[in-house]
Coordinates of C-alpha atoms in Angstrom, one line a residue:
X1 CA -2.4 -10.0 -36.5
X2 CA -4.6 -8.0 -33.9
X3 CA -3.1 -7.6 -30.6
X4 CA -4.2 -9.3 -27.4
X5 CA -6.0 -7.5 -25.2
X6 CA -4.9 -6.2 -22.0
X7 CA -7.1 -5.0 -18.7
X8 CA -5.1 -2.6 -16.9
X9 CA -7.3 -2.2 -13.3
X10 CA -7.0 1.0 -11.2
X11 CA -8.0 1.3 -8.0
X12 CA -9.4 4.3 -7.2
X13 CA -10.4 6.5 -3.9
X14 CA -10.2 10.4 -3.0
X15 CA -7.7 10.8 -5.5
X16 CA -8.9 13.5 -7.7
X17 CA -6.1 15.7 -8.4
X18 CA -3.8 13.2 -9.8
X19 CA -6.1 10.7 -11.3
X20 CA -6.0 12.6 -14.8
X21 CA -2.3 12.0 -15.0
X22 CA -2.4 8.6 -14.7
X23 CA -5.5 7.7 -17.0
X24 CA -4.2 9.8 -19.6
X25 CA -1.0 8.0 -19.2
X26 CA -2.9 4.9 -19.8
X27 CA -4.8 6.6 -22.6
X28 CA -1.6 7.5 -24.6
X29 CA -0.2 4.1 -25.0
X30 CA 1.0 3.3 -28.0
X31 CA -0.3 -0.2 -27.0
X32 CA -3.7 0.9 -27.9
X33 CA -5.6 -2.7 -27.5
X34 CA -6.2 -2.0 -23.6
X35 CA -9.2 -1.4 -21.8
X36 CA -9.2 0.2 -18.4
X37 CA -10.9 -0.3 -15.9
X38 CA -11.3 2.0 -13.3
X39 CA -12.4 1.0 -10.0
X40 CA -13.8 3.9 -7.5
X41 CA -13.4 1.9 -3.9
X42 CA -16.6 4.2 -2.5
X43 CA -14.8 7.3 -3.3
X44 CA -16.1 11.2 -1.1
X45 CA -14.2 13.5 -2.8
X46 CA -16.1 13.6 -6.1
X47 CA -13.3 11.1 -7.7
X48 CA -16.3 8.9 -8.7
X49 CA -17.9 11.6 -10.5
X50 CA -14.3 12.4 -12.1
X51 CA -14.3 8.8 -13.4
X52 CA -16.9 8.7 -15.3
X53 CA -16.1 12.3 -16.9
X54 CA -12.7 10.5 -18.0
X55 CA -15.2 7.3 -19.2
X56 CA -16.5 10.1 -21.4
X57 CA -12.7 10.8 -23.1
X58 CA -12.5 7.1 -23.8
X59 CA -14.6 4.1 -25.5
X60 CA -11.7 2.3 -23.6
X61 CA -12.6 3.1 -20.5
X62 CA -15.0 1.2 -17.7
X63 CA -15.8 2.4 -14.5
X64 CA -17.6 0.4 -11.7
X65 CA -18.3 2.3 -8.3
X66 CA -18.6 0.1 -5.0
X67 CA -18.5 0.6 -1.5
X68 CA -15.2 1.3 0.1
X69 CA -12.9 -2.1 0.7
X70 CA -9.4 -1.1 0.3
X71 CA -7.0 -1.3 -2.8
X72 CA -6.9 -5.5 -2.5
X73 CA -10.8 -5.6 -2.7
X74 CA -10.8 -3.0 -6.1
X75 CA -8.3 -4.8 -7.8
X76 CA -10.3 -8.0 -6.8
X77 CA -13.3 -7.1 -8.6
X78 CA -11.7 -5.3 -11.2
X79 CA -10.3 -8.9 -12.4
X80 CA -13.8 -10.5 -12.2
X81 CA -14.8 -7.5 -14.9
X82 CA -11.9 -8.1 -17.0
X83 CA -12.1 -9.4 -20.6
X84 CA -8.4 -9.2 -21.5
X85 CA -6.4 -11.5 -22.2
X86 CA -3.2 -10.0 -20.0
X87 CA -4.1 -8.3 -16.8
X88 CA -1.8 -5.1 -15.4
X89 CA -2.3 -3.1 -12.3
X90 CA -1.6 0.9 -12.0
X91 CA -1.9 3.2 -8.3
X92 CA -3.9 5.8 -9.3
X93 CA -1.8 8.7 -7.7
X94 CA 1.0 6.8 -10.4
X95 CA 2.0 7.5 -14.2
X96 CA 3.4 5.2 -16.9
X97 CA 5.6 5.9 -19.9
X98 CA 3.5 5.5 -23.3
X99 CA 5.5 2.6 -24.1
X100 CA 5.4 0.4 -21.0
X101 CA 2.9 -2.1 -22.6
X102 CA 4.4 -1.8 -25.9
X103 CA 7.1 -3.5 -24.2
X104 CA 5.6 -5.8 -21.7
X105 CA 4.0 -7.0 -24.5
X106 CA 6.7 -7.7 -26.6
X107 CA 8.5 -9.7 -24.0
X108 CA 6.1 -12.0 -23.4
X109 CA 5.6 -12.7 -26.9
X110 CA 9.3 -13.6 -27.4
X111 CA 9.7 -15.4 -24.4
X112 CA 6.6 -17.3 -24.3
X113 CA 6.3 -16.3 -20.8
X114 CA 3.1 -15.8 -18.7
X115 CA 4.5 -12.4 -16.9
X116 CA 7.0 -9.6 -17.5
X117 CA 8.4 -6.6 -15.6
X118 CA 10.0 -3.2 -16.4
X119 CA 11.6 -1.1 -14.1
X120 CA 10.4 1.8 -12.0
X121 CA 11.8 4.6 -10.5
X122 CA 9.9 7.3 -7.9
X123 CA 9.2 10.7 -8.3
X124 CA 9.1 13.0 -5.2
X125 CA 6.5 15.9 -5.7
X126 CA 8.9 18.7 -6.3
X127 CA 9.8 16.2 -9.1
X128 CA 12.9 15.3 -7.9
X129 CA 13.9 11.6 -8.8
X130 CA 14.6 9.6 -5.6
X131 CA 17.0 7.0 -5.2
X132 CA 15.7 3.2 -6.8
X133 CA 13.9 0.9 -4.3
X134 CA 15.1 -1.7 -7.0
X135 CA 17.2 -2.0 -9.6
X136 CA 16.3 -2.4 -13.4
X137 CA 18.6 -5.1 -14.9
X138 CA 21.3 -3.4 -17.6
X139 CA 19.5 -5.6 -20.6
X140 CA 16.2 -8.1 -20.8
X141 CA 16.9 -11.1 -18.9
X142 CA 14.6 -13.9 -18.0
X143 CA 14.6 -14.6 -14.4
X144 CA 13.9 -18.4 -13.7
X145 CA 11.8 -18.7 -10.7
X146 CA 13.4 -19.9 -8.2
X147 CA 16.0 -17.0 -8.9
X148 CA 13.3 -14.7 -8.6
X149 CA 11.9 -15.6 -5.2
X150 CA 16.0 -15.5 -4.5
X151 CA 15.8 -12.2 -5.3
X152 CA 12.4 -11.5 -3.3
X153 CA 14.0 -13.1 -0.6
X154 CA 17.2 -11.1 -0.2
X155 CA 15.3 -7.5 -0.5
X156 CA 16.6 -7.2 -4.1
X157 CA 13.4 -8.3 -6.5
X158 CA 10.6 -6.2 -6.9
X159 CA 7.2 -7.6 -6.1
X160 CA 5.1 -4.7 -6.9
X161 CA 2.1 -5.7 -9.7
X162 CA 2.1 -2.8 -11.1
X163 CA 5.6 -3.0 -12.9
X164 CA 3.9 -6.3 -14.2
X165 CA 1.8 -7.5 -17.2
X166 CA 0.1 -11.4 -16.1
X167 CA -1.3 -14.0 -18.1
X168 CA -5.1 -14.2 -16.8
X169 CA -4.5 -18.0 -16.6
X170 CA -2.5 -17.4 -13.6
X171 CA -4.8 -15.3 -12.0
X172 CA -8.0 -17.1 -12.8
X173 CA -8.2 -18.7 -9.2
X174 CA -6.3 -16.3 -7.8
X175 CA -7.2 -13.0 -5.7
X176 CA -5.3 -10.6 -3.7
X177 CA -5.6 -11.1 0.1
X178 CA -8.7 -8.4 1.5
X179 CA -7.4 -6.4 5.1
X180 CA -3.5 -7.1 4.8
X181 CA -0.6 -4.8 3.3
X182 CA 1.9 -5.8 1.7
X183 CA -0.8 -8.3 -0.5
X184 CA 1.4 -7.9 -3.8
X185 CA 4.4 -10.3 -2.1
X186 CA 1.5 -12.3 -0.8
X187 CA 0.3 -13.1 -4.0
X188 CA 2.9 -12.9 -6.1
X189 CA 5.5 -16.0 -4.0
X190 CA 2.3 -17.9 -4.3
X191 CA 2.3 -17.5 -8.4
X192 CA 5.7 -18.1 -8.6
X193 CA 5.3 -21.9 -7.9
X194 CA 3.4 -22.0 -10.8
X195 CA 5.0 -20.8 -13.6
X196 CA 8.8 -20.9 -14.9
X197 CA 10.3 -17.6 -14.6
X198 CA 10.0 -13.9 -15.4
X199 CA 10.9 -11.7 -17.8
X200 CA 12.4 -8.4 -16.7
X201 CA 13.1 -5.8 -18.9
X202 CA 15.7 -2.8 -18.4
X203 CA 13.9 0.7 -19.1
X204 CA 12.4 2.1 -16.0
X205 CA 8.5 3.1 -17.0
X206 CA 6.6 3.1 -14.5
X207 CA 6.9 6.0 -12.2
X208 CA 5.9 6.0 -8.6
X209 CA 4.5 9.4 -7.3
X210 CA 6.2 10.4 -3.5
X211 CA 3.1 11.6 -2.0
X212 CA 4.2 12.4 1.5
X213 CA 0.6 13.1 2.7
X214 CA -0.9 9.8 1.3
X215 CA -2.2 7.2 3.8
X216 CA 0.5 4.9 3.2
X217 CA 3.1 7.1 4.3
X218 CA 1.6 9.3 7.1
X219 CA 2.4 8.1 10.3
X220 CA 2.3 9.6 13.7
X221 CA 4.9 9.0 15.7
X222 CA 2.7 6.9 18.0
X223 CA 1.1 4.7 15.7
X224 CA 2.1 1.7 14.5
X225 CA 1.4 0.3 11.0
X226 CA 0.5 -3.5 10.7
X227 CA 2.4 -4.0 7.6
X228 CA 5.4 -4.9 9.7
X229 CA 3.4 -7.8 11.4
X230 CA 2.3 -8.6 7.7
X231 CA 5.2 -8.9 6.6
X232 CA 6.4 -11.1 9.4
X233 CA 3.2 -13.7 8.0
X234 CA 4.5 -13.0 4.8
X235 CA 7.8 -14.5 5.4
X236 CA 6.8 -17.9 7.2
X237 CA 4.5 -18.4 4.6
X238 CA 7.9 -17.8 1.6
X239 CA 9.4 -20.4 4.4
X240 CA 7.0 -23.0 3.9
X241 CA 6.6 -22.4 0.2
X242 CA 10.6 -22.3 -0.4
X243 CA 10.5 -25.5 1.9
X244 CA 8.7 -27.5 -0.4
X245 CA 9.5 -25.9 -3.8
X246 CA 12.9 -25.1 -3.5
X247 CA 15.0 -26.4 -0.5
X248 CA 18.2 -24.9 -1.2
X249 CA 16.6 -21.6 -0.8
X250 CA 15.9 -22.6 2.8
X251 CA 18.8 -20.7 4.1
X252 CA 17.6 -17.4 2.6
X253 CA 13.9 -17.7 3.8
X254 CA 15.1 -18.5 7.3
X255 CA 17.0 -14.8 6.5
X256 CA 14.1 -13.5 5.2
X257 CA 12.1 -14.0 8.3
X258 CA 14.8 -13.1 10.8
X259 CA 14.9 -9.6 9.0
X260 CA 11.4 -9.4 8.6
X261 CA 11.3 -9.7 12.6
X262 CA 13.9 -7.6 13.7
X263 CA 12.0 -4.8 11.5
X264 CA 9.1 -5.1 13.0
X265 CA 11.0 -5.1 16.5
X266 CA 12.7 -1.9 15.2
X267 CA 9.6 0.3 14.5
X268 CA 7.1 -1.3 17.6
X269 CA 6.8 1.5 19.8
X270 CA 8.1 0.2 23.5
X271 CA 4.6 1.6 24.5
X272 CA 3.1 -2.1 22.7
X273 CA 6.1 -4.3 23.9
X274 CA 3.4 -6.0 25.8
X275 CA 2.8 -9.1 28.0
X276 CA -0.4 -9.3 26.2
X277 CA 0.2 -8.6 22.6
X278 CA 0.1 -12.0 21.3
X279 CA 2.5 -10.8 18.0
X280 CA 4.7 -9.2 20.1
X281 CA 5.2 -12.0 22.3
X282 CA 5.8 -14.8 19.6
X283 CA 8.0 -12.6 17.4
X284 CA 10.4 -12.5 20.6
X285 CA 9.9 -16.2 21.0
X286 CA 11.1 -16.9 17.3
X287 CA 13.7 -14.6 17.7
X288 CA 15.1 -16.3 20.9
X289 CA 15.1 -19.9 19.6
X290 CA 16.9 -18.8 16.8
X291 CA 19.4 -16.6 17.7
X292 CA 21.9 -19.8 16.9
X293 CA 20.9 -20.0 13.1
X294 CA 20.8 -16.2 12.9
X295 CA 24.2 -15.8 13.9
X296 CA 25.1 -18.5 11.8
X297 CA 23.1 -17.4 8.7
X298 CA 25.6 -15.9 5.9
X299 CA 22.6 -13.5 4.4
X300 CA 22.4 -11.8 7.6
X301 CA 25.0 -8.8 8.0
X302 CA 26.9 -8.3 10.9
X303 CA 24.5 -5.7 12.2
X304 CA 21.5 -7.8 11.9
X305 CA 23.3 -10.4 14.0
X306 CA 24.0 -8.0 16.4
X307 CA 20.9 -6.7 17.1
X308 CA 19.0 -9.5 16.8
X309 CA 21.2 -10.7 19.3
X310 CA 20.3 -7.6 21.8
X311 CA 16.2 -8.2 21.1
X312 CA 17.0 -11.9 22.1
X313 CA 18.1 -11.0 25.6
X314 CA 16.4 -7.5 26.1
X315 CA 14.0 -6.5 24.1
X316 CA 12.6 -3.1 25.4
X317 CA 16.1 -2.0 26.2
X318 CA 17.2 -2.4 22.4
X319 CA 14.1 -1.3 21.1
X320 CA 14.7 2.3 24.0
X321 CA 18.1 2.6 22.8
X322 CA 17.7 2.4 19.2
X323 CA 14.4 5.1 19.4
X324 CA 16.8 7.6 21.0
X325 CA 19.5 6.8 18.4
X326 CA 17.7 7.5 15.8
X327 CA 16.1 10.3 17.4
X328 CA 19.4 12.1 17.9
X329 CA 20.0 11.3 14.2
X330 CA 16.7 13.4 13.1
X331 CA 15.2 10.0 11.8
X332 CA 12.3 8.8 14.6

């Protein structure tokens, strides 16, 4: 029996000395019913160039060059070119073992599932392994999903697309969210309503590469990234979702956002703990009216509690002290 067909889409900008690892990754599957589909996102380093000299490797291998949009708008069109059958996502500047869809594969077929994970681990640039963001279950285990946005919900599941191969039925009317970070939680709560679980499988073979000079972690110490306000949307939208799908997962959400808050309360600088910035403001206002359920929420650690508590009553003075603790700790 031939195997399915599976469109693994890579977005791709100004990422020319690592994009040859990770194609060739792709390249050296032992899954070899893939096509991959490399999407340059308006590239000015010469990457597009470098993606169709890779084109030239591989009959496999589609390129489409557009202007610049962001990794949400690549992967976007890359699923309207797709033809397979089972859709995966890989970060260019990323690698995969050569038998991650081997397995991914496998799993679904046995479970009769419409998506599967593996594990991941990271991979500083000295090639040092870092410490797991999230850890691989010891055996295969099929996750029902409610569990899984459990898991999401307490900071233990992984929501990354990338460690995932998808059905294209549940992705057909689907797209990631354009101009927001943190768009892999975004879509992924919103699929699990619509199917019965996951499958996640032990090995860790995907491997995330530490870049300390990419976009997504270079920050000045001034600036203030938007994925912490994202993430605050994020988690009223889980609320609303776990509200009507699963209601005893209510408690947990509420968590969820009261964490999600005091993060972003954690990082703003005290610089944009403004009268007139709206987010600001009604993150505070949430956090005041309900101070009562967070102390009273029993996801929430005793740390949380407390410092939710401080933001509740004086938010600039928690947010000064907390800078220059973490300044005298080397960390801000």
């Amino acid at each position: 029996m031939e195997k399915k067909l599976i469109s693994v889409i890579v977005p791709v900008y100004n990422i020319k000395e690592y994009l040859p690892r990770c194609v060739h990754s792709l390249t050296a599957q032992t899954y070899e019913n893939l096509e991959i589909i490399l999407v340059d996102d308006g590239s000015t380093d010469g990457t597009g160039e470098l993606c169709d000299e890779l084109a030239g490797e591989d009959l496999r291998i589609r390129v489409f060059h557009k202007e610049n949009g962001g990794s949400s708008s690549a992967r976007n069109l890359g699923m309207a070119k797709a033809r397979g059958e089972y859709l995966s996502f890989v970060d260019s500047d990323d690698y995969i073992s050569e038998d991650m869809y081997e397995r991914l594969s496998g799993a679904v077929e046995q479970y009769g599932c419409e998506m599967a994970q593996i594990g991941r681990d990271e991979v500083a640039s000295s090639g040092e392994r870092l410490a797991n963001i999230c850890e691989p279950p010891k055996e295969t285990v099929f996750i029902p999903a409610e569990g899984f946005m459990r898991e999401l919900l307490m900071h233990r599941g992984d929501c990354s697309f990338c460690t995932k191969l998808v059905h294209r039925s549940l992705l057909e009317e689907k797209q990631f969210p354009e101009g927001v970070l943190n768009e892999d939680f975004h879509l992924l709560i919103q699929l699990l309503c619509e199917m019965k679980g996951i499958v996640s499988l032990p090995k860790q073979c995907y491997h995330v590469f530490y870049r300390p000079d990419s976009n997504t972690r270079r920050m000045e110490r001034n600036q203030f990234s938007r994925v912490y306000g994202d993430n605050v949307d994020n988690a009223d939208m889980a609320l609303a979702l776990v509200k009507e799908h699963w209601p005893s997962l209510a408690r947990t959400a509420e968590r969820f956002g009261l964490y999600q808050r005091l993060d972003y309360l954690l990082h703003i600088p005290v610089e944009q703990m403004r009268p007139d910035n709206e987010q600001y403001k009604n993150i505070c206002k949430n956090v005041r009216g309900n101070i009562f359920k967070a102390l009273k929420n029993p996801y929430l650690t005793k740390k949380n509690k407390v410092y939710l508590l401080l933001f509740a009553i004086a938010p600039k003075f928690t947010r000064r002290i907390h800078y220059i603790t973490m300044k005298i700790r080397g960390i801000e």
